[in-house]
CSV table of C-alpha atoms in Angstrom, one decimal:
chain,number,residue,atom,x,y,z
A,1,MET,CA,118.9,176.9,95.9
A,2,ALA,CA,116.2,175.2,94.3
A,3,PRO,CA,114.8,172.6,95.9
A,4,ILE,CA,114.8,170.6,93.1
A,5,SER,CA,118.8,171.5,92.4
A,6,ASN,CA,119.1,169.9,96.1
A,7,LEU,CA,118.0,167.3,94.9
A,8,PHE,CA,119.9,166.0,91.8
A,9,ARG,CA,123.1,166.7,94.1
A,10,ALA,CA,121.9,165.0,97.1
A,11,SER,CA,121.1,162.3,94.5
A,12,ARG,CA,124.3,162.2,93.1
A,13,PRO,CA,126.2,159.8,95.5
A,14,ALA,CA,123.9,157.2,94.9
A,15,PHE,CA,123.7,157.1,91.1
A,16,ARG,CA,127.5,157.3,91.0
A,17,SER,CA,128.0,154.0,93.0
A,18,SER,CA,128.1,151.4,91.2
A,19,GLN,CA,126.9,148.7,93.7
A,20,PHE,CA,123.5,151.0,93.5
A,21,PHE,CA,123.0,149.8,89.8
A,22,SER,CA,123.9,145.9,90.4
A,23,GLN,CA,121.1,145.3,93.0
A,24,THR,CA,119.1,146.7,90.8
A,25,PHE,CA,119.7,144.8,88.5
A,26,ARG,CA,120.1,141.7,90.9
A,27,GLN,CA,117.0,142.5,91.9
A,28,ASN,CA,115.1,142.5,88.8
A,29,ALA,CA,116.7,139.6,87.3
A,30,GLY,CA,116.0,138.1,90.2
A,31,ALA,CA,112.0,138.6,89.8
A,32,GLY,CA,112.0,136.9,85.8
A,33,SER,CA,112.1,140.6,84.5
A,34,LYS,CA,112.2,139.7,80.3
A,35,ARG,CA,113.5,143.2,80.6
A,36,TRP,CA,117.2,141.8,81.1
A,37,GLN,CA,116.5,138.8,79.6
A,38,SER,CA,119.5,138.0,76.6
A,39,THR,CA,117.6,137.3,72.8
A,40,ALA,CA,120.0,134.6,72.3
A,41,THR,CA,119.5,132.3,74.9
A,42,GLU,CA,119.8,129.0,73.3
A,43,ALA,CA,119.9,128.0,68.7
A,44,PRO,CA,116.0,127.1,67.3
A,45,GLU,CA,116.0,123.1,66.7
A,46,SER,CA,116.2,122.1,63.6
A,47,PHE,CA,113.2,120.5,61.8
A,48,ALA,CA,114.8,116.9,61.7
A,49,LYS,CA,114.8,117.7,65.4
A,50,ARG,CA,111.6,119.4,66.0
A,51,MET,CA,109.9,115.7,63.5
A,52,TRP,CA,111.7,113.5,65.7
A,53,ASN,CA,110.2,115.1,69.3
A,54,SER,CA,107.2,115.9,67.6
A,55,PRO,CA,104.1,114.4,69.5
A,56,VAL,CA,103.0,113.4,66.5
A,57,GLY,CA,106.0,113.4,64.7
A,58,VAL,CA,108.8,110.0,63.0
A,59,LYS,CA,108.8,107.9,65.4
A,60,THR,CA,105.5,107.4,66.5
A,61,VAL,CA,101.9,106.2,65.1
A,62,HIS,CA,100.4,109.5,64.2
A,63,PHE,CA,103.3,109.8,61.6
A,64,TRP,CA,103.2,106.2,60.0
A,65,ALA,CA,99.5,105.6,59.7
A,66,PRO,CA,98.9,108.3,56.9
A,67,VAL,CA,102.4,107.2,55.2
A,68,MET,CA,100.3,104.0,55.1
A,69,LYS,CA,97.1,105.2,54.6
A,70,TRP,CA,98.0,107.6,51.0
A,71,ALA,CA,98.1,103.9,49.2
A,72,LEU,CA,95.2,103.4,49.1
A,73,VAL,CA,94.3,107.2,47.7
A,74,LEU,CA,96.3,106.3,45.2
A,75,ALA,CA,94.9,102.8,44.5
A,76,GLY,CA,91.6,105.0,44.7
A,77,ILE,CA,93.0,107.4,42.0
A,78,SER,CA,94.1,104.7,40.0
A,79,ASP,CA,90.4,102.9,40.1
A,80,PHE,CA,89.9,106.4,37.9
A,81,ALA,CA,91.0,104.4,34.1
A,82,ARG,CA,88.9,101.7,35.9
A,83,PRO,CA,85.6,101.1,34.1
A,84,ALA,CA,82.5,102.4,36.3
A,85,GLU,CA,80.7,98.4,35.8
A,86,LYS,CA,84.1,96.9,37.7
A,87,LEU,CA,84.1,98.8,40.6
A,88,SER,CA,82.6,97.8,43.7
A,89,LEU,CA,80.1,100.0,45.6
A,90,THR,CA,80.2,98.9,48.5
A,91,GLN,CA,84.4,99.0,49.0
A,92,ASN,CA,84.2,102.1,47.8
A,93,VAL,CA,81.0,103.5,50.0
A,94,ALA,CA,83.0,102.1,53.0
A,95,LEU,CA,85.9,104.5,51.3
A,96,THR,CA,83.9,107.2,51.4
A,97,THR,CA,82.8,107.4,54.7
A,98,THR,CA,85.9,106.0,56.4
A,99,GLY,CA,87.3,109.4,54.9
A,100,LEU,CA,84.7,111.7,55.7
A,101,ILE,CA,83.7,110.5,59.3
A,102,TRP,CA,88.2,110.1,60.3
A,103,THR,CA,88.9,113.7,58.8
A,104,ARG,CA,86.7,115.2,61.5
A,105,TRP,CA,87.9,113.0,64.3
A,106,CYS,CA,91.2,113.6,63.6
A,107,LEU,CA,90.7,117.3,64.0
A,108,ILE,CA,89.0,116.4,67.6
A,109,ILE,CA,91.6,114.5,68.8
A,110,LYS,CA,94.4,115.4,71.2
A,111,PRO,CA,97.3,115.6,69.5
A,112,ARG,CA,95.5,117.0,66.7
A,113,ASN,CA,96.9,114.8,63.5
A,114,ILE,CA,97.3,117.3,60.6
A,115,LEU,CA,98.7,114.9,58.5
A,116,LEU,CA,95.9,112.4,59.1
A,117,ALA,CA,92.9,114.5,58.3
A,118,ALA,CA,94.3,115.0,55.5
A,119,VAL,CA,94.7,112.4,53.5
A,120,ASN,CA,91.6,110.9,55.2
A,121,PHE,CA,90.0,114.7,53.3
A,122,PHE,CA,91.3,112.6,50.4
A,123,LEU,CA,90.2,109.7,50.5
A,124,GLY,CA,86.6,110.9,51.3
A,125,CYS,CA,87.2,113.2,47.8
A,126,VAL,CA,88.4,110.4,46.0
A,127,GLY,CA,85.5,107.9,47.2
A,128,VAL,CA,82.4,110.1,46.7
A,129,VAL,CA,84.1,110.6,42.7
A,130,GLN,CA,83.7,107.1,41.8
A,131,VAL,CA,80.3,106.3,44.2
A,132,SER,CA,78.9,109.1,41.1
A,133,ARG,CA,80.1,107.3,38.7
A,134,ILE,CA,79.4,104.2,39.4
A,135,ALA,CA,75.6,106.1,40.3
A,136,MET,CA,76.4,107.2,37.0
A,137,TRP,CA,76.8,103.8,34.9
A,138,HIS,CA,73.6,102.0,37.3
A,139,GLN,CA,70.9,105.6,36.2
A,140,SER,CA,72.4,104.9,32.4
A,141,GLN,CA,71.9,100.9,32.7
A,142,LYS,CA,68.4,101.3,33.8
A,143,ASN,CA,68.1,103.7,30.4
A,144,LEU,CA,69.2,100.4,28.1
A,145,PRO,CA,67.0,98.1,27.0
A,146,SER,CA,67.7,94.6,29.5
A,147,THR,CA,66.3,91.9,26.8
A,148,VAL,CA,67.2,91.1,23.4
A,149,GLU,CA,63.2,90.8,22.3
A,150,GLU,CA,63.4,94.5,23.9
A,151,VAL,CA,66.2,95.8,21.1
A,152,LYS,CA,64.6,93.4,18.6
A,153,GLU,CA,61.3,95.1,18.8
A,154,GLU,CA,63.3,99.0,18.5
A,155,VAL,CA,65.1,97.5,15.5
């Protein structure tokens, strides 16, 4: 007989024994092998539960501060309808710098707060638009005659 067939014939009782496989399974499962783990361990959490337990979730200031800060963005957008001469340059410069600085900072801090970064980005964008409107209005005022005498001379 060939040596290979002798090896298979000699190992047959070991493979037929159920203890051989159960011991092998216990050794592999105890070692933390992912091969024997089931994929259906537990159901995934719902979106609401993940938001509640998140470090930037609903029960933290990391969520409510950006939500309330959207009021500043909406107020800035509503000021688009106001004439540029009635807008405050210092206030809009402050909003612009606050928005731009805090956008960067929100991406550095831990936990990283994307919601706060988004609101600060839009606050900076609204501020840039308002500051540019005010600057264009000031530029147009420089080109206009300033006194009544200058107007009379032009007429």
